PDB file of C-alpha atoms in Angstrom:
ATOM      1  CA  MET A   1      83.955-154.905   6.088  1.00  0.00           C
ATOM      2  CA  THR A   2      83.547-158.372   4.570  1.00  0.00           C
ATOM      3  CA  GLN A   3      81.371-159.270   1.602  1.00  0.00           C
ATOM      4  CA  LEU A   4      78.854-160.873   3.953  1.00  0.00           C
ATOM      5  CA  GLU A   5      78.616-157.735   6.094  1.00  0.00           C
ATOM      6  CA  ARG A   6      78.190-155.528   3.011  1.00  0.00           C
ATOM      7  CA  HIS A   7      75.340-157.717   1.759  1.00  0.00           C
ATOM      8  CA  ILE A   8      73.626-157.581   5.127  1.00  0.00           C
ATOM      9  CA  ARG A   9      74.039-153.801   5.291  1.00  0.00           C
ATOM     10  CA  THR A  10      72.614-153.416   1.774  1.00  0.00           C
ATOM     11  CA  THR A  11      69.691-155.641   2.755  1.00  0.00           C
ATOM     12  CA  GLN A  12      69.039-153.418   5.763  1.00  0.00           C
ATOM     13  CA  HIS A  13      68.970-150.288   3.638  1.00  0.00           C
ATOM     14  CA  ARG A  14      66.542-151.769   1.135  1.00  0.00           C
ATOM     15  CA  LEU A  15      64.274-153.035   3.890  1.00  0.00           C
ATOM     16  CA  TRP A  16      64.333-149.582   5.512  1.00  0.00           C
ATOM     17  CA  LEU A  17      63.472-147.923   2.212  1.00  0.00           C
ATOM     18  CA  ASN A  18      60.549-150.276   1.634  1.00  0.00           C
ATOM     19  CA  ARG A  19      59.290-149.579   5.141  1.00  0.00           C
ATOM     20  CA  TRP A  20      59.656-145.803   4.713  1.00  0.00           C
ATOM     21  CA  LEU A  21      57.772-145.854   1.396  1.00  0.00           C
ATOM     22  CA  HIS A  22      54.954-147.704   3.131  1.00  0.00           C
ATOM     23  CA  ASP A  23      54.916-145.257   6.059  1.00  0.00           C
ATOM     24  CA  VAL A  24      55.156-142.089   3.956  1.00  0.00           C
ATOM     25  CA  CYS A  25      52.269-143.199   1.730  1.00  0.00           C
ATOM     26  CA  LEU A  26      50.141-143.973   4.768  1.00  0.00           C
ATOM     27  CA  CYS A  27      50.978-140.651   6.446  1.00  0.00           C
ATOM     28  CA  GLY A  28      50.425-138.886   3.128  1.00  0.00           C
ATOM     29  CA  ALA A  29      46.975-140.428   2.794  1.00  0.00           C
ATOM     30  CA  ILE A  30      46.075-139.244   6.297  1.00  0.00           C
ATOM     31  CA  ALA A  31      47.441-135.771   5.605  1.00  0.00           C
ATOM     32  CA  GLY A  32      45.548-135.624   2.302  1.00  0.00           C
ATOM     33  CA  ALA A  33      42.295-136.555   3.998  1.00  0.00           C
ATOM     34  CA  ALA A  34      42.842-133.894   6.679  1.00  0.00           C
ATOM     35  CA  PHE A  35      43.651-131.281   4.019  1.00  0.00           C
ATOM     36  CA  THR A  36      40.521-132.176   2.044  1.00  0.00           C
ATOM     37  CA  ILE A  37      38.336-131.747   5.118  1.00  0.00           C
ATOM     38  CA  ALA A  38      39.986-128.404   5.954  1.00  0.00           C
ATOM     39  CA  VAL A  39      39.529-127.055   2.407  1.00  0.00           C
ATOM     40  CA  VAL A  40      35.890-128.176   2.169  1.00  0.00           C
ATOM     41  CA  ILE A  41      35.001-126.537   5.493  1.00  0.00           C
ATOM     42  CA  GLN A  42      36.904-123.392   4.567  1.00  0.00           C
ATOM     43  CA  ARG A  43      35.123-123.052   1.237  1.00  0.00           C
ATOM     44  CA  LEU A  44      31.659-123.927   2.531  1.00  0.00           C
ATOM     45  CA  TYR A  45      31.774-121.305   5.278  1.00  0.00           C
ATOM     46  CA  GLU A  46      34.480-118.999   3.846  1.00  0.00           C
ATOM     47  CA  PHE A  47      36.548-119.131   7.013  1.00  0.00           C
ATOM     48  CA  PRO A  48      39.755-117.019   6.900  1.00  0.00           C
ATOM     49  CA  VAL A  49      42.071-120.043   6.868  1.00  0.00           C
ATOM     50  CA  PRO A  50      45.461-119.950   5.058  1.00  0.00           C
ATOM     51  CA  VAL A  51      44.933-123.095   3.001  1.00  0.00           C
ATOM     52  CA  LEU A  52      48.405-122.974   1.452  1.00  0.00           C
ATOM     53  CA  TRP A  53      50.156-122.968   4.814  1.00  0.00           C
ATOM     54  CA  VAL A  54      47.870-125.708   6.087  1.00  0.00           C
ATOM     55  CA  GLY A  55      48.885-127.875   3.122  1.00  0.00           C
ATOM     56  CA  ILE A  56      52.593-127.159   3.621  1.00  0.00           C
ATOM     57  CA  GLY A  57      52.305-127.988   7.319  1.00  0.00           C
ATOM     58  CA  LEU A  58      50.543-131.284   6.639  1.00  0.00           C
ATOM     59  CA  VAL A  59      53.135-132.309   4.034  1.00  0.00           C
ATOM     60  CA  GLY A  60      55.950-131.535   6.454  1.00  0.00           C
ATOM     61  CA  ALA A  61      54.210-133.427   9.235  1.00  0.00           C
ATOM     62  CA  ALA A  62      53.736-136.443   6.955  1.00  0.00           C
ATOM     63  CA  LEU A  63      57.429-136.498   5.991  1.00  0.00           C
ATOM     64  CA  VAL A  64      58.712-136.059   9.540  1.00  0.00           C
ATOM     65  CA  GLY A  65      56.178-138.469  11.015  1.00  0.00           C
ATOM     66  CA  SER A  66      56.890-141.208   8.488  1.00  0.00           C
ATOM     67  CA  THR A  67      60.660-140.851   8.973  1.00  0.00           C
ATOM     68  CA  VAL A  68      60.411-141.073  12.758  1.00  0.00           C
ATOM     69  CA  TRP A  69      57.981-143.985  12.519  1.00  0.00           C
ATOM     70  CA  THR A  70      60.347-145.850  10.195  1.00  0.00           C
ATOM     71  CA  MET A  71      63.408-145.224  12.358  1.00  0.00           C
ATOM     72  CA  THR A  72      61.700-146.599  15.448  1.00  0.00           C
ATOM     73  CA  ARG A  73      60.841-149.850  13.650  1.00  0.00           C
ATOM     74  CA  ARG A  74      63.818-150.332  11.322  1.00  0.00           C
ATOM     75  CA  GLU A  75      65.162-153.837  10.838  1.00  0.00           C
ATOM     76  CA  SER A  76      68.310-154.918  12.691  1.00  0.00           C
ATOM     77  CA  ALA A  77      71.288-156.634  11.048  1.00  0.00           C
ATOM     78  CA  GLU A  78      70.171-160.016  12.427  1.00  0.00           C
ATOM     79  CA  LEU A  79      66.696-159.637  10.946  1.00  0.00           C
ATOM     80  CA  ALA A  80      68.131-158.404   7.635  1.00  0.00           C
ATOM     81  CA  ALA A  81      70.344-161.511   7.389  1.00  0.00           C
ATOM     82  CA  ALA A  82      67.360-163.743   8.130  1.00  0.00           C
ATOM     83  CA  LYS A  83      65.271-161.923   5.492  1.00  0.00           C
ATOM     84  CA  LEU A  84      67.988-162.383   2.889  1.00  0.00           C
ATOM     85  CA  ASP A  85      68.296-166.083   3.784  1.00  0.00           C
ATOM     86  CA  GLU A  86      64.545-166.499   3.395  1.00  0.00           C
ATOM     87  CA  ALA A  87      64.379-164.605   0.106  1.00  0.00           C
ATOM     88  CA  ALA A  88      67.330-166.506  -1.411  1.00  0.00           C
ATOM     89  CA  GLY A  89      66.321-169.893   0.027  1.00  0.00           C
ATOM     90  CA  LEU A  90      69.634-170.357   1.865  1.00  0.00           C
ATOM     91  CA  ARG A  91      68.215-171.933   5.037  1.00  0.00           C
ATOM     92  CA  GLU A  92      69.872-169.548   7.502  1.00  0.00           C
ATOM     93  CA  ARG A  93      73.371-169.955   6.068  1.00  0.00           C
ATOM     94  CA  LEU A  94      74.030-166.226   5.977  1.00  0.00           C
ATOM     95  CA  SER A  95      72.515-165.462   9.377  1.00  0.00           C
ATOM     96  CA  SER A  96      74.435-168.391  10.901  1.00  0.00           C
ATOM     97  CA  GLY A  97      77.662-167.167   9.325  1.00  0.00           C
ATOM     98  CA  ARG A  98      77.102-163.672  10.722  1.00  0.00           C
ATOM     99  CA  TYR A  99      76.446-165.122  14.166  1.00  0.00           C
ATOM    100  CA  CYS A 100      79.684-167.130  14.066  1.00  0.00           C
ATOM    101  CA  VAL A 101      81.907-164.216  13.036  1.00  0.00           C
ATOM    102  CA  GLY A 102      84.770-163.892  15.547  1.00  0.00           C
ATOM    103  CA  VAL A 103      84.314-167.363  17.057  1.00  0.00           C
ATOM    104  CA  ASP A 104      87.536-169.447  17.185  1.00  0.00           C
ATOM    105  CA  ASP A 105      85.785-172.799  16.934  1.00  0.00           C
ATOM    106  CA  PRO A 106      86.733-174.631  13.688  1.00  0.00           C
ATOM    107  CA  PHE A 107      83.103-175.467  12.968  1.00  0.00           C
ATOM    108  CA  ALA A 108      82.114-171.804  13.405  1.00  0.00           C
ATOM    109  CA  GLN A 109      84.913-170.708  11.101  1.00  0.00           C
ATOM    110  CA  ALA A 110      83.681-173.206   8.486  1.00  0.00           C
ATOM    111  CA  VAL A 111      80.182-171.739   8.766  1.00  0.00           C
ATOM    112  CA  VAL A 112      81.586-168.232   8.276  1.00  0.00           C
ATOM    113  CA  ALA A 113      83.640-169.346   5.271  1.00  0.00           C
ATOM    114  CA  ASP A 114      80.563-170.961   3.708  1.00  0.00           C
ATOM    115  CA  ALA A 115      78.535-167.800   4.244  1.00  0.00           C
ATOM    116  CA  GLU A 116      81.265-165.676   2.668  1.00  0.00           C
ATOM    117  CA  ARG A 117      81.441-168.015  -0.306  1.00  0.00           C
ATOM    118  CA  ILE A 118      77.684-167.913  -0.821  1.00  0.00           C
ATOM    119  CA  SER A 119      77.500-164.125  -0.420  1.00  0.00           C
ATOM    120  CA  GLY A 120      80.148-163.664  -3.095  1.00  0.00           C
ATOM    121  CA  SER A 121      77.791-165.027  -5.744  1.00  0.00           C
ATOM    122  CA  LEU A 122      74.616-163.451  -4.332  1.00  0.00           C
ATOM    123  CA  SER A 123      72.818-160.353  -5.599  1.00  0.00           C
ATOM    124  CA  VAL A 124      70.846-158.545  -2.926  1.00  0.00           C
ATOM    125  CA  ARG A 125      68.853-156.517  -5.474  1.00  0.00           C
ATOM    126  CA  SER A 126      67.502-159.642  -7.151  1.00  0.00           C
ATOM    127  CA  HIS A 127      66.141-161.014  -3.855  1.00  0.00           C
ATOM    128  CA  ILE A 128      65.244-157.913  -1.789  1.00  0.00           C
ATOM    129  CA  ARG A 129      63.289-155.821  -4.283  1.00  0.00           C
ATOM    130  CA  LEU A 130      61.885-152.338  -3.898  1.00  0.00           C
ATOM    131  CA  ARG A 131      58.137-152.813  -4.219  1.00  0.00           C
ATOM    132  CA  PRO A 132      55.203-150.393  -4.462  1.00  0.00           C
ATOM    133  CA  PRO A 133      53.769-149.847  -0.968  1.00  0.00           C
ATOM    134  CA  ARG A 134      50.266-151.038  -0.233  1.00  0.00           C
ATOM    135  CA  PRO A 135      48.952-147.618   0.926  1.00  0.00           C
ATOM    136  CA  LEU A 136      49.995-146.036  -2.392  1.00  0.00           C
ATOM    137  CA  GLY A 137      46.440-146.306  -3.719  1.00  0.00           C
ATOM    138  CA  PHE A 138      45.054-144.536  -0.640  1.00  0.00           C
ATOM    139  CA  ALA A 139      47.620-141.746  -1.055  1.00  0.00           C
ATOM    140  CA  ILE A 140      46.636-141.254  -4.713  1.00  0.00           C
ATOM    141  CA  VAL A 141      42.929-141.164  -3.837  1.00  0.00           C
ATOM    142  CA  ALA A 142      43.610-138.636  -1.057  1.00  0.00           C
ATOM    143  CA  LEU A 143      45.552-136.441  -3.490  1.00  0.00           C
ATOM    144  CA  VAL A 144      42.729-136.520  -6.036  1.00  0.00           C
ATOM    145  CA  LEU A 145      40.149-135.658  -3.385  1.00  0.00           C
ATOM    146  CA  ALA A 146      42.336-132.798  -2.146  1.00  0.00           C
ATOM    147  CA  CYS A 147      42.423-131.341  -5.661  1.00  0.00           C
ATOM    148  CA  MET A 148      38.677-131.815  -6.146  1.00  0.00           C
ATOM    149  CA  SER A 149      37.916-130.065  -2.862  1.00  0.00           C
ATOM    150  CA  PHE A 150      38.724-126.731  -4.533  1.00  0.00           C
ATOM    151  CA  LEU A 151      35.691-127.266  -6.778  1.00  0.00           C
ATOM    152  CA  VAL A 152      33.335-126.816  -3.822  1.00  0.00           C
ATOM    153  CA  PRO A 153      31.394-123.524  -4.266  1.00  0.00           C
ATOM    154  CA  ALA A 154      32.655-120.845  -1.912  1.00  0.00           C
ATOM    155  CA  GLY A 155      30.226-119.794   0.820  1.00  0.00           C
ATOM    156  CA  LEU A 156      27.653-122.487   0.009  1.00  0.00           C
ATOM    157  CA  LEU A 157      26.648-122.963   3.649  1.00  0.00           C
ATOM    158  CA  LYS A 158      27.398-119.446   4.794  1.00  0.00           C
ATOM    159  CA  SER A 159      24.472-117.784   6.608  1.00  0.00           C
ATOM    160  CA  THR A 160      22.280-115.305   4.728  1.00  0.00           C
ATOM    161  CA  GLU A 161      23.093-112.555   7.225  1.00  0.00           C
ATOM    162  CA  ALA A 162      26.816-113.057   6.727  1.00  0.00           C
ATOM    163  CA  LYS A 163      26.453-113.026   2.945  1.00  0.00           C
ATOM    164  CA  GLU A 164      24.385-109.817   3.093  1.00  0.00           C
ATOM    165  CA  SER A 165      26.906-108.215   5.435  1.00  0.00           C
ATOM    166  CA  THR A 166      29.761-109.121   3.107  1.00  0.00           C
ATOM    167  CA  LYS A 167      27.847-107.748   0.116  1.00  0.00           C
ATOM    168  CA  GLN A 168      27.120-104.487   1.912  1.00  0.00           C
ATOM    169  CA  SER A 169      30.766-104.142   2.925  1.00  0.00           C
ATOM    170  CA  VAL A 170      31.847-104.564  -0.665  1.00  0.00           C
ATOM    171  CA  GLU A 171      29.294-102.051  -1.874  1.00  0.00           C
ATOM    172  CA  ARG A 172      30.365 -99.501   0.766  1.00  0.00           C
ATOM    173  CA  GLU A 173      33.992 -99.909  -0.219  1.00  0.00           C
ATOM    174  CA  GLN A 174      33.143 -99.489  -3.899  1.00  0.00           C
ATOM    175  CA  THR A 175      31.104 -96.376  -3.123  1.00  0.00           C
ATOM    176  CA  HIS A 176      33.899 -94.924  -1.031  1.00  0.00           C
ATOM    177  CA  VAL A 177      36.436 -95.479  -3.811  1.00  0.00           C
ATOM    178  CA  ALA A 178      34.132 -93.931  -6.434  1.00  0.00           C
ATOM    179  CA  VAL A 179      33.385 -90.848  -4.325  1.00  0.00           C
ATOM    180  CA  LYS A 180      37.051 -90.371  -3.452  1.00  0.00           C
ATOM    181  CA  ARG A 181      37.878 -90.433  -7.148  1.00  0.00           C
ATOM    182  CA  GLN A 182      35.286 -87.702  -7.784  1.00  0.00           C
ATOM    183  CA  LEU A 183      36.557 -85.641  -4.847  1.00  0.00           C
ATOM    184  CA  ASP A 184      40.101 -85.829  -6.168  1.00  0.00           C
ATOM    185  CA  ALA A 185      38.908 -84.495  -9.497  1.00  0.00           C
ATOM    186  CA  VAL A 186      36.970 -81.653  -7.834  1.00  0.00           C
ATOM    187  CA  ARG A 187      39.921 -80.791  -5.561  1.00  0.00           C
ATOM    188  CA  GLN A 188      42.233 -80.614  -8.559  1.00  0.00           C
ATOM    189  CA  MET A 189      39.755 -78.294 -10.280  1.00  0.00           C
ATOM    190  CA  ALA A 190      39.528 -76.088  -7.170  1.00  0.00           C
ATOM    191  CA  GLU A 191      43.310 -75.868  -6.877  1.00  0.00           C
ATOM    192  CA  THR A 192      43.698 -74.845 -10.512  1.00  0.00           C
ATOM    193  CA  THR A 193      40.741 -72.429 -10.527  1.00  0.00           C
ATOM    194  CA  PRO A 194      41.240 -69.287  -8.350  1.00  0.00           C
ATOM    195  CA  ALA A 195      37.482 -68.621  -8.210  1.00  0.00           C
ATOM    196  CA  LEU A 196      36.905 -71.969  -6.408  1.00  0.00           C
ATOM    197  CA  ALA A 197      39.705 -71.568  -3.836  1.00  0.00           C
ATOM    198  CA  GLU A 198      37.189 -70.724  -1.077  1.00  0.00           C
ATOM    199  CA  PHE A 199      35.677 -74.240  -1.346  1.00  0.00           C
ATOM    200  CA  THR A 200      38.975 -76.018  -0.524  1.00  0.00           C
ATOM    201  CA  ASP A 201      38.170 -76.243   3.217  1.00  0.00           C
ATOM    202  CA  ASP A 202      34.713 -77.642   2.463  1.00  0.00           C
ATOM    203  CA  LEU A 203      36.264 -80.379   0.326  1.00  0.00           C
ATOM    204  CA  ALA A 204      38.643 -81.307   3.121  1.00  0.00           C
ATOM    205  CA  GLY A 205      35.659 -81.747   5.451  1.00  0.00           C
ATOM    206  CA  LEU A 206      33.859 -83.968   2.987  1.00  0.00           C
ATOM    207  CA  GLU A 207      36.777 -86.429   2.924  1.00  0.00           C
ATOM    208  CA  LYS A 208      36.120 -87.274   6.576  1.00  0.00           C
ATOM    209  CA  LEU A 209      32.666 -88.620   5.779  1.00  0.00           C
ATOM    210  CA  SER A 210      32.072 -92.253   4.931  1.00  0.00           C
ATOM    211  CA  GLY A 211      31.306 -93.405   1.404  1.00  0.00           C
ATOM    212  CA  GLY A 212      27.733 -94.276   2.368  1.00  0.00           C
ATOM    213  CA  LYS A 213      26.967 -90.816   3.737  1.00  0.00           C
ATOM    214  CA  LEU A 214      28.481 -89.192   0.710  1.00  0.00           C
TER     215      LEU A 214
END
């Protein structure tokens, strides 16, 4: 691989990286907005949604989507040479040299030799820079909103009937646990006291009742 071809390949890679950074920030902003909406709805109505897995899925989708999007629009070697010519102000000397590679015409060989000479003193990094993508601000805002969405009070828009039902379920469970604890203590006393042995069957029947009835 000649010096000219290496410079063009390096230019391609830097252009691809700039494009991917742009795409991943844009996809990340979209994923962050979707995650924020999902968390807000989940907390307002207390839906049984696995928020953690939703977030992981959206992050994975953003990474895969941005990579595929970048690969389908990545710059070719011809375009990379033209971009480097434009950035370095070389008036298509590099792209012309690449086009003339392998041509036996003396003029074409002179063009290739000139392009090789120019590329030998050229720094791709100084002309094709890695720059912050434009959607970076949107991605940061989406991340902040996603974090703030957890501050939404849980069950704020949940219906009164649902809240009362949830409260009653909790109270029944607490009552059941408390009564079972008392029954365990009484059963232990009956097992260790011969005079109370006749009540063992009655205790076994009580365990079948719900906490509310007890």
